[in-house]
XYZ file of C-alpha atoms in Angstrom:
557
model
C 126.594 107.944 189.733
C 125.931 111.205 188.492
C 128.776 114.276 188.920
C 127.827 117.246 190.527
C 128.443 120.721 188.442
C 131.797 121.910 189.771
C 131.448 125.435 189.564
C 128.627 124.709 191.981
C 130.563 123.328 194.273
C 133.359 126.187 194.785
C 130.522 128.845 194.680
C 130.668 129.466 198.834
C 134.626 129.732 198.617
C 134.591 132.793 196.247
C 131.889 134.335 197.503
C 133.582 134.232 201.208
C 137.102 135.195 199.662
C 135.582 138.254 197.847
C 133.504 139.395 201.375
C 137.257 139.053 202.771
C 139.346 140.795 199.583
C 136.630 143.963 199.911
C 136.664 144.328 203.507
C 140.529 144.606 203.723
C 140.418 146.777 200.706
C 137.529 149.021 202.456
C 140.245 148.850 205.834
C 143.216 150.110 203.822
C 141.084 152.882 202.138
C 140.158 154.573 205.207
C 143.607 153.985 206.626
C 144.545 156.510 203.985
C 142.064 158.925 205.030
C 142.674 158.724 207.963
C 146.795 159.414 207.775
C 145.427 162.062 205.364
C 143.693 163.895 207.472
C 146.024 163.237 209.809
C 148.886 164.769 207.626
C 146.580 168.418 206.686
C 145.975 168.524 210.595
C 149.509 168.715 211.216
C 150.623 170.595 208.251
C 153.083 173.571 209.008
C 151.755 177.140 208.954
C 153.022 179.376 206.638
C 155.873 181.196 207.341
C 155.735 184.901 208.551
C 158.180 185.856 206.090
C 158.339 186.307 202.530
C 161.881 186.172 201.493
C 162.351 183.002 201.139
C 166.061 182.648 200.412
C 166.477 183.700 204.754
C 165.948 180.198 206.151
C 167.815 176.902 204.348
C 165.442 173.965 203.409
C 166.989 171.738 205.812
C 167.046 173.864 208.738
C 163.116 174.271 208.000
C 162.650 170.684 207.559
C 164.452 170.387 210.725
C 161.822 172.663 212.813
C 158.756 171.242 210.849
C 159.735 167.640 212.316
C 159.924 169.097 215.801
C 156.703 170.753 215.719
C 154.764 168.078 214.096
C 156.685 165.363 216.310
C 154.512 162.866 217.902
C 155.860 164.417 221.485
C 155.079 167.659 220.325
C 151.439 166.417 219.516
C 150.743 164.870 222.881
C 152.170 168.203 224.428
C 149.875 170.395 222.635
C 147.192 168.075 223.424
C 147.954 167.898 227.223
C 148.169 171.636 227.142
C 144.830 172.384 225.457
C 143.362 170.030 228.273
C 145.004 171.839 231.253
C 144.751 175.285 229.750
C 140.890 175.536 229.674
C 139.147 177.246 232.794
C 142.195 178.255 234.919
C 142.492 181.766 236.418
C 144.952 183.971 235.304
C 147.151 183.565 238.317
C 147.101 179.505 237.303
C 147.862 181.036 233.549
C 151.065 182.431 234.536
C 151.956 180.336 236.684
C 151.511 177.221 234.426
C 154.713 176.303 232.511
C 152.748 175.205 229.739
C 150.784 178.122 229.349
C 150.150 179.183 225.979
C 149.659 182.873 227.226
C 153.217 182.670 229.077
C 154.992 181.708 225.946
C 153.576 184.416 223.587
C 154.286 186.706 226.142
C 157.829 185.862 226.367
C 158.043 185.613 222.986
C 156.916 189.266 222.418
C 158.955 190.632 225.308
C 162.092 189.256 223.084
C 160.881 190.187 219.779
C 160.265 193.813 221.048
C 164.069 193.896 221.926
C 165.020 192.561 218.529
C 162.853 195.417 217.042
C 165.305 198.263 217.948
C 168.167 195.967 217.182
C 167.213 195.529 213.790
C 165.936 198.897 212.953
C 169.555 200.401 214.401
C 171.210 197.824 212.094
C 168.895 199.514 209.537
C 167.203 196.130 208.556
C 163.644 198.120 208.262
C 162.242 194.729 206.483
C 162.729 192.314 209.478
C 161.801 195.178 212.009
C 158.590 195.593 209.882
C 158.244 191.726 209.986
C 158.560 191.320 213.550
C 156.620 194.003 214.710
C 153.821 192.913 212.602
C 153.811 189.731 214.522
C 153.986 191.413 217.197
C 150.538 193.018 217.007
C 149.426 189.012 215.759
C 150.301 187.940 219.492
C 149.036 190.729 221.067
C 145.647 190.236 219.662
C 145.943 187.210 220.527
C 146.192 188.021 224.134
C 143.695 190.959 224.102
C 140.894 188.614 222.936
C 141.598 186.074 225.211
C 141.751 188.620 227.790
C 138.349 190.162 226.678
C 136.570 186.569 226.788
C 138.281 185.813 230.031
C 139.052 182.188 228.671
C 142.936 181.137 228.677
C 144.438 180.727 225.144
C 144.467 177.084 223.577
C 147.106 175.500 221.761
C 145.033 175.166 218.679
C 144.532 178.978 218.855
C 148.056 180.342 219.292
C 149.853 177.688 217.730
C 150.191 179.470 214.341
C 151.386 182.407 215.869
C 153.921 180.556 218.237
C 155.321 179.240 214.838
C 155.550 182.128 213.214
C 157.197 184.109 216.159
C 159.730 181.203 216.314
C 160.962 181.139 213.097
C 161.616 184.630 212.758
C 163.243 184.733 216.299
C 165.610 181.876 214.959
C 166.119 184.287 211.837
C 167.029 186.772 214.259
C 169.288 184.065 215.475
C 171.251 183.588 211.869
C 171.413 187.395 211.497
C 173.450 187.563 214.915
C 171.054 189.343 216.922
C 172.200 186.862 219.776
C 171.872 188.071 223.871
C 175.785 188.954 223.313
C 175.104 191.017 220.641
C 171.716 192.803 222.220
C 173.768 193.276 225.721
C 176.370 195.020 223.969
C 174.395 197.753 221.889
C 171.487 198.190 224.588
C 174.640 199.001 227.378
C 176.257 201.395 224.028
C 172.588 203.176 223.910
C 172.456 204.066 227.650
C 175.643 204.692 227.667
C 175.297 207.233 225.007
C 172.019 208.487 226.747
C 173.447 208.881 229.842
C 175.996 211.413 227.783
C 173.539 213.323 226.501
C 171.198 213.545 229.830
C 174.615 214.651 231.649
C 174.739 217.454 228.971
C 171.625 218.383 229.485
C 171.754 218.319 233.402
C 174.753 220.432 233.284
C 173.140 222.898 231.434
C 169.728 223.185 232.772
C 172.024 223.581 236.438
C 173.837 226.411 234.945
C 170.319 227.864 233.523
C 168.869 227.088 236.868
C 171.730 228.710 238.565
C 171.803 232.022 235.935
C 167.955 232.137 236.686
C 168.149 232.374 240.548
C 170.644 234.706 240.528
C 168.643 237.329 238.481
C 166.887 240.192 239.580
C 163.699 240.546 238.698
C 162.216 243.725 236.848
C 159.857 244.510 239.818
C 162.165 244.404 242.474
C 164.630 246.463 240.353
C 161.981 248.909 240.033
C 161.154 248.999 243.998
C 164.825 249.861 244.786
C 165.175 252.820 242.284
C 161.449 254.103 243.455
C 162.485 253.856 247.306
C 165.595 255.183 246.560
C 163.964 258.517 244.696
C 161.382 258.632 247.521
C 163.715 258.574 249.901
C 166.437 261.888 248.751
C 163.349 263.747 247.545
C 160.308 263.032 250.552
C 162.348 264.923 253.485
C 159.181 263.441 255.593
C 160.217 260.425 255.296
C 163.531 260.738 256.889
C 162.524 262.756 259.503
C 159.777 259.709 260.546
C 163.154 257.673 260.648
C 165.204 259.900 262.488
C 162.323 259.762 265.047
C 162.589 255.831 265.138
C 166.363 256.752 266.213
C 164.547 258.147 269.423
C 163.699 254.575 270.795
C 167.403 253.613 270.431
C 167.401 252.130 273.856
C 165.596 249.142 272.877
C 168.730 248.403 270.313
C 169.943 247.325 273.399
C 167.689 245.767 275.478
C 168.676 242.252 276.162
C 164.783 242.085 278.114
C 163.469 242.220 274.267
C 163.485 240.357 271.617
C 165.874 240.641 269.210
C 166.357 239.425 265.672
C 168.996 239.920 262.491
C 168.971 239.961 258.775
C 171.750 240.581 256.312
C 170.039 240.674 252.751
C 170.429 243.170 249.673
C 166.723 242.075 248.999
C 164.185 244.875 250.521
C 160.660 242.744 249.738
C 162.192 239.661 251.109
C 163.298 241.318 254.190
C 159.527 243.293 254.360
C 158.329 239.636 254.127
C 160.312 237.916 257.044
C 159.739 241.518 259.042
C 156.076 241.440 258.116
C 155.285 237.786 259.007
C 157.091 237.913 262.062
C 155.238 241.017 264.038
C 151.685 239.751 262.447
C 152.324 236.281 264.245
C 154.261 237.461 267.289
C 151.956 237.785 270.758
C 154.239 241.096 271.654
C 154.795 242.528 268.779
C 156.049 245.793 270.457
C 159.196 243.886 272.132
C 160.281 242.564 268.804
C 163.600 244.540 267.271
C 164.880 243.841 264.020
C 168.408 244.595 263.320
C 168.928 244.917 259.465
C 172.460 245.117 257.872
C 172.749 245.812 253.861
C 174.887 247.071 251.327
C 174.989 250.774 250.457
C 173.389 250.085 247.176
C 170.351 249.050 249.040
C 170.687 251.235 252.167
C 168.977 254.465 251.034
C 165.432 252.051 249.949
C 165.672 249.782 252.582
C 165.724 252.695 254.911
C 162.508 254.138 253.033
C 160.734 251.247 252.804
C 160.548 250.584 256.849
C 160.188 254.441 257.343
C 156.894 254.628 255.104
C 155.077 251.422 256.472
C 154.389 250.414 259.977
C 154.916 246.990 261.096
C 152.595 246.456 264.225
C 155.007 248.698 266.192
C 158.219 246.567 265.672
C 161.602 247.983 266.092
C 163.148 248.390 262.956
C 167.237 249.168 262.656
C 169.364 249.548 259.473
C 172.778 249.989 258.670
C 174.531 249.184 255.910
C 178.073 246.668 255.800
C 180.258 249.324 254.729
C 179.991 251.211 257.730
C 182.110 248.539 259.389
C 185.544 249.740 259.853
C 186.897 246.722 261.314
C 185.345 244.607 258.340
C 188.511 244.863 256.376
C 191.451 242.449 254.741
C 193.631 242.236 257.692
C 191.028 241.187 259.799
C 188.572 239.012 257.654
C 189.888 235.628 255.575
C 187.089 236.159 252.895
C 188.580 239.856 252.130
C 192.119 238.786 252.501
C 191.514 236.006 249.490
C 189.551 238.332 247.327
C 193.047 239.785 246.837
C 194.355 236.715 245.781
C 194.191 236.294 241.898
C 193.552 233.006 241.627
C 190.683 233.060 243.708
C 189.272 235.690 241.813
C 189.571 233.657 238.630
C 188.208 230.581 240.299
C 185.324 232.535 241.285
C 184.598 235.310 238.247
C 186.186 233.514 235.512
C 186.535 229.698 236.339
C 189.421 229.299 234.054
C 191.860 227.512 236.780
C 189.674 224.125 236.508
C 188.887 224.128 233.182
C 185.168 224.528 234.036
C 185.048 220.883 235.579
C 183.853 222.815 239.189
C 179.742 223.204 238.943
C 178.822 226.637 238.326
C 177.069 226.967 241.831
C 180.501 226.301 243.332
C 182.178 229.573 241.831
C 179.107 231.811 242.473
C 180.336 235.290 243.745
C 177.808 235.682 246.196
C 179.537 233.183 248.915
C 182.497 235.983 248.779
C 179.597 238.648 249.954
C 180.205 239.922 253.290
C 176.717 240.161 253.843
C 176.578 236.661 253.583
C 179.442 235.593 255.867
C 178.519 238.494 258.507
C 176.576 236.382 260.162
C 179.884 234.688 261.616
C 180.586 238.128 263.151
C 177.089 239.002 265.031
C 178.602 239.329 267.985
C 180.438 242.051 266.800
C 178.035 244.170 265.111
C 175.936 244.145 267.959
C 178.452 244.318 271.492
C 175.757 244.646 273.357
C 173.603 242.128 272.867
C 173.409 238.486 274.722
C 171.014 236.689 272.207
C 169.925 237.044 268.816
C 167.998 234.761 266.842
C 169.380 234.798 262.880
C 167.273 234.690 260.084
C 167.629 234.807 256.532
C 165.504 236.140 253.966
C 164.148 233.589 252.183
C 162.258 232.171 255.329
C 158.230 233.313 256.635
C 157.696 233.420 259.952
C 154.053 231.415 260.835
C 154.037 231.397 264.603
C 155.479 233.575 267.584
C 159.179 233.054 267.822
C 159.004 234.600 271.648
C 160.071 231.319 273.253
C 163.037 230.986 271.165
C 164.695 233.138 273.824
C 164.024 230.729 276.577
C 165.521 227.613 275.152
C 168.435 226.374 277.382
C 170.937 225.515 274.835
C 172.753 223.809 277.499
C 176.088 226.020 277.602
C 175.973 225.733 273.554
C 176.685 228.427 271.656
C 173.864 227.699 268.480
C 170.973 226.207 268.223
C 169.678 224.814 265.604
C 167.827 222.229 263.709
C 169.447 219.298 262.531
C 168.747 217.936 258.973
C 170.021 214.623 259.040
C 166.961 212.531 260.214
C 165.092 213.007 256.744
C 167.955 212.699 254.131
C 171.602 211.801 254.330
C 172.562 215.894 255.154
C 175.981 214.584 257.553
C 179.417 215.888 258.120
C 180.539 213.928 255.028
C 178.032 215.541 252.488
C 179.818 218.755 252.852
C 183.570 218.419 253.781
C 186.158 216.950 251.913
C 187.544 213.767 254.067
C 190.719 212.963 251.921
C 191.190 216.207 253.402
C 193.827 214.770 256.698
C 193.053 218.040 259.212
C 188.951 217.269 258.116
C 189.665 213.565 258.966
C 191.329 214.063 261.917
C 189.096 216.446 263.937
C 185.602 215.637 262.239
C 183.149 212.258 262.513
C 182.419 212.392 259.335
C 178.652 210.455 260.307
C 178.104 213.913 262.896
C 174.548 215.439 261.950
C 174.262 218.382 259.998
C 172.211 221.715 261.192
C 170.318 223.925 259.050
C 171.065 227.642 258.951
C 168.721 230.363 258.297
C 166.955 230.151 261.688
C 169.479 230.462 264.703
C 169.374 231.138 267.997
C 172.534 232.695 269.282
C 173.761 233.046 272.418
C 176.191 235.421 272.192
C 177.782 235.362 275.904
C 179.010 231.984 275.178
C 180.211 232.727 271.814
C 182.689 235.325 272.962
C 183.969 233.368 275.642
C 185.087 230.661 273.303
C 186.005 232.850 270.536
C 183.985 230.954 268.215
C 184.816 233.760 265.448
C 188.693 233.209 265.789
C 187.538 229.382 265.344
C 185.898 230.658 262.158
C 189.102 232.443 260.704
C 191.141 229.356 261.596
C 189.134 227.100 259.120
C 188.968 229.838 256.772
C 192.573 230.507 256.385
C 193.155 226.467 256.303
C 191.021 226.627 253.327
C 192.550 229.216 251.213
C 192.679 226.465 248.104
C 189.280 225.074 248.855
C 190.569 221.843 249.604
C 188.376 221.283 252.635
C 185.397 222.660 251.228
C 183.492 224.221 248.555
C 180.262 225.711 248.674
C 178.836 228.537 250.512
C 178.724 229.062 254.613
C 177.064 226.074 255.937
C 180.686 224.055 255.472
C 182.651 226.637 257.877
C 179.495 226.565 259.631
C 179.449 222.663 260.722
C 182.921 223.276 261.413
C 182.938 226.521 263.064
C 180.061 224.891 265.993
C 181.096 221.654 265.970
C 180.437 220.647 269.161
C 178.204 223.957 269.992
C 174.980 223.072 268.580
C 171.977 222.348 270.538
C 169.593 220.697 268.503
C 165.783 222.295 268.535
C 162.778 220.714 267.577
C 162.609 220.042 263.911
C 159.246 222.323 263.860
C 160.954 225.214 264.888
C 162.054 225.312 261.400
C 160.820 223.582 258.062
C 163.720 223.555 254.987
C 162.752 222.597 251.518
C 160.318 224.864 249.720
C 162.709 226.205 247.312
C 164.203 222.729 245.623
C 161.589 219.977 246.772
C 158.460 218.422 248.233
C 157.570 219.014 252.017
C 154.863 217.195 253.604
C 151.550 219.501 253.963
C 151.992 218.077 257.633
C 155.247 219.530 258.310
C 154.342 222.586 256.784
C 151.473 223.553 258.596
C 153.527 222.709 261.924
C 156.360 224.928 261.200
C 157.198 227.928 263.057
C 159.779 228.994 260.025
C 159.562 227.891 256.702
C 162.832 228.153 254.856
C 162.791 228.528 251.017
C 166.257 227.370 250.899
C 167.037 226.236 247.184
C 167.222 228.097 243.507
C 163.171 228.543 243.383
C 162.984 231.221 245.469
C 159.114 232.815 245.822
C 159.930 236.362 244.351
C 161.142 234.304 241.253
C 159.459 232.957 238.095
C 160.662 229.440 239.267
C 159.517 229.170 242.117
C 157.530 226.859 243.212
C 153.880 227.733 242.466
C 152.563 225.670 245.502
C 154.686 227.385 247.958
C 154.233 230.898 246.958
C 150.903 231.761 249.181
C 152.820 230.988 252.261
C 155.517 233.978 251.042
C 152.584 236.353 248.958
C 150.092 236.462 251.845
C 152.807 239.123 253.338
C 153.169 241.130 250.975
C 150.739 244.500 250.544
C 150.179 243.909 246.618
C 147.801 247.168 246.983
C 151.145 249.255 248.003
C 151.163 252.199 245.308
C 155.308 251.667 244.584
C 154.500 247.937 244.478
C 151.467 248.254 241.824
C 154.011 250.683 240.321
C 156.638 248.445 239.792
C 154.038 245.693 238.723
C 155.574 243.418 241.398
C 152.490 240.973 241.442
């Protein structure tokens, strides 16, 4: 029997086990490439930084194996499926936005950016806002393409933000730390803008108080016209002829006290060229002698639609003296005349607009004695002159004030003007005898009636609360405080049109304004001044004769 070759026979067997051997080599090959490829797609990014001796090895290590952990993968890939297509509302909304995460990122690195510039680290501050701009681009062309940001896009970014907000970490810019120098910086701000404030109130206040050039001028030219134009004087001893209607209770009758000639011409002016009877309108004027001799020329040379015009001047007031009248009797008191001309006594700590001489003028506390300078009358209505006059007042004098001696518009349904804004309720006699939530009244537009204010003495009510206030304990500022509690209890309120406040200090609805009867120019920025309020000064100029000779003169403009 013949033997068959035997490598023959085992020919099938290698060839099968080679097949095998080259397939599972083949397998294993592009196994590697695979985890290869694998391993460059989830390589870390480079960091942002270049000093490389910030972060240890192992605490990089540490974040590498988070980010390129297999949770973090499926993550990243569940994001970039859910983050395509949705609006931006969705966007922000999504937890796993990519947009969200950049943007809180940036909100904290900006923070960390004046941190590290005040701690004079200028390299990390560079560093961070650098990335800074990274993410914003980011955003900005996502924003232009109007396509949410992918994981695969802001990933990088997201790293490199991380790991220089966890540098930020090791360099102690924790919240603790950012709390702490963000409440020293406003702290220290709020210094500084209370500096400021104080001074640009005492500017403010030095500003108002001036007198400008102009009207300077006016006074000294009336004042020359007046001794040297006999004319003139003998036109106003002929207005003396028509005394009777100084008297007339059947007319109607009105009163400024002001050492200010073109702000009385103005409230004079508007008045007759709005009233319906200009011919029973009297104005009774009260100044100081300084300003007597002008203010007498001034109404003497121009004619006011036939209004009656009366002036006198304070001084000729006998009974105005320091036994009578609290104000006087504590101008002899040195330390009020410290408090008030010097300010020494508080160290400065009371506002400047608190020790301004002018509340000490009688002309500006006569007004709680009209019933003395004019005996005969029944009712007056007050003025002051910073107000215009848009409408006829005429009906004023037929408001019942309901056996009240003032009336007046309150100021309490705009702002938070109540009994407690001006009086001092530690005070026991204020907290006793005063709600401290009772409304507060405007003056500067009054009606009077003076029959009821003699027969409840409301002027001996006025001395009591002046005397009780000798160390300003109860108040501070001005008349309107012995005002609220001189009628408390004796104001009628009047329609809040019958007089508009606010044109010297803030905003007034156009509305308001064009509804007013009186608009008040209460405030420093007074019309006649360079700080006044530019808006508001056509309702004031469109009174005044700018054509006037003295005026162009004077270059009052």
């Amino acid at each position: 029997m013949r033997r068959r070759n035997p490598s023959l026979l085992r020919q099938p067997r290698r060839r099968y086990a080679n097949l095998v051997w080259l397939a599972l080599c083949g397998f294993v090959i592009l196994l590697f490439f695979i985890v290869l490829l694998s391993k460059d797609n989830q390589r870390t990014s480079r960091p942002a930084t270049t000093q490389a001796n910030v972060f240890n090895d192992h605490v990089r290590f540490t974040k590498l194996l988070i980010l390129s952990s297999p949770f973090f993968v499926v993550q990243t890939s569940f994001r970039q499926e859910h983050t395509l297509g949705l609006n931006v509302t969705e966007e922000w909304l999504s937890p796993n936005s990519a947009t969200r995460q950049l943007n809180d990122q940036i909100a904290l690195a900006k923070s960390l950016v004046v941190i590290a510039r005040e701690s004079n680290n200028l390299q990390f501050a560079w560093e961070l806002s650098a990335q800074i701009r990274n993410s914003q681009i980011l955003l900005s062309n996502a924003a232009t393409r109007r396509i949410p940001l992918t994981i695969s896009e802001s990933e990088t970014a997201i790293k490199d933000m991380a790991l220089l907000l966890y540098q930020a970490n090791q360099l102690h810019y924790d919240s603790a730390t950012m709390i702490m120098r963000l409440k020293a910086k406003i702290q220290s701000l709020e210094e500084q803008m209370s500096v400021v404030t104080d001074k640009s109130s005492k500017y403010g206040q030095i500003a108002a108080e001036e007198v400008p050039k102009g009207l300077y001028c006016l006074g000294v030219q009336l004042t020359a016209e007046w001794f040297r134009t006999p004319s003139i004087q003998r036109k106003r001893a002929e207005t003396k002829a028509s005394s009777w209607k100084l008297e007339d209770n059947s007319l109607h009758h009105f009163c400024v006290f002001s050492d200010n000639i073109l702000a009385t011409s103005v409230v004079v002016n508007s008045t007759a060229i709005n009233s319906r009877n200009p011919d029973k309108v009297v104005f009774h004027l009260v100044t100081d002698e300084v300003n007597y001799a002008p203010m007498k020329a001034w109404f003497s040379m121009n004619d006011f639609r036939g209004v009656t015009v009366e002036v006198q001047k304070v001084e000729d007031f006998s009974w105005l003296n320091a036994s009578y009248v609290p104000v006087l009797k504590q101008l002899q008191d040195s330390d009020t005349k410290n408090y008030y001309f010097s300010g020494n006594k508080d160290e400065r700590k009371t506002p400047i607009k608190f020790r301004n001489p002018k509340y000490l003028s009688m002309l500006n506390h006569l007004r709680f004695y009209i019933p003395e300078v004019y005996p005969a009358l029944k009712k007056v209505v007050f003025l002051d002159d910073d107000v215009v006059v848009q409408k006829d007042l005429s009906q004023l004098f037929s408001i019942d004030l309901n056996g009240n001696v003032n009336g007046a518009v309150e100021t309490c349904m705009e702002t938070f003007h109540r009994y407690h804004k001006y009086l001092n309720y530690s005070h026991p006699l204020i907290k006793a005898h005063f709600d401290p939530d009772a409304c507060g009244w405007a003056f500067g537009m009054n009606v009077f009636d003076l029959v009821e204010w003699r027969k409840r003495n409301v002027t001996g009510i006025y001395h009591y609360w002046q005397e009780k206030n000798i160390d300003r304990t109860l108040w501070k500022l001005g008349t309107l405080p012995p005002g609220l509690l001189t009628f408390y209890g004796l104001t009628e309120p009047l329609d809040p049109s019958w007089h508009v406040l606010g044109l010297g200090y803030t905003n007034v609805e156009p509305k308001l304004i064009v509804k007013g009867a009186v608009l008040h120019y209460n405030g420093n920025s007074k019309p006649w001044l360079k700080i006044g309020i530019e808006k508001y000064k056509p309702f004031w100029e469109k009174y005044i004769d700018f054509h006037h000779r003295i005026l162009q003169h004077c270059n009052v403009h």
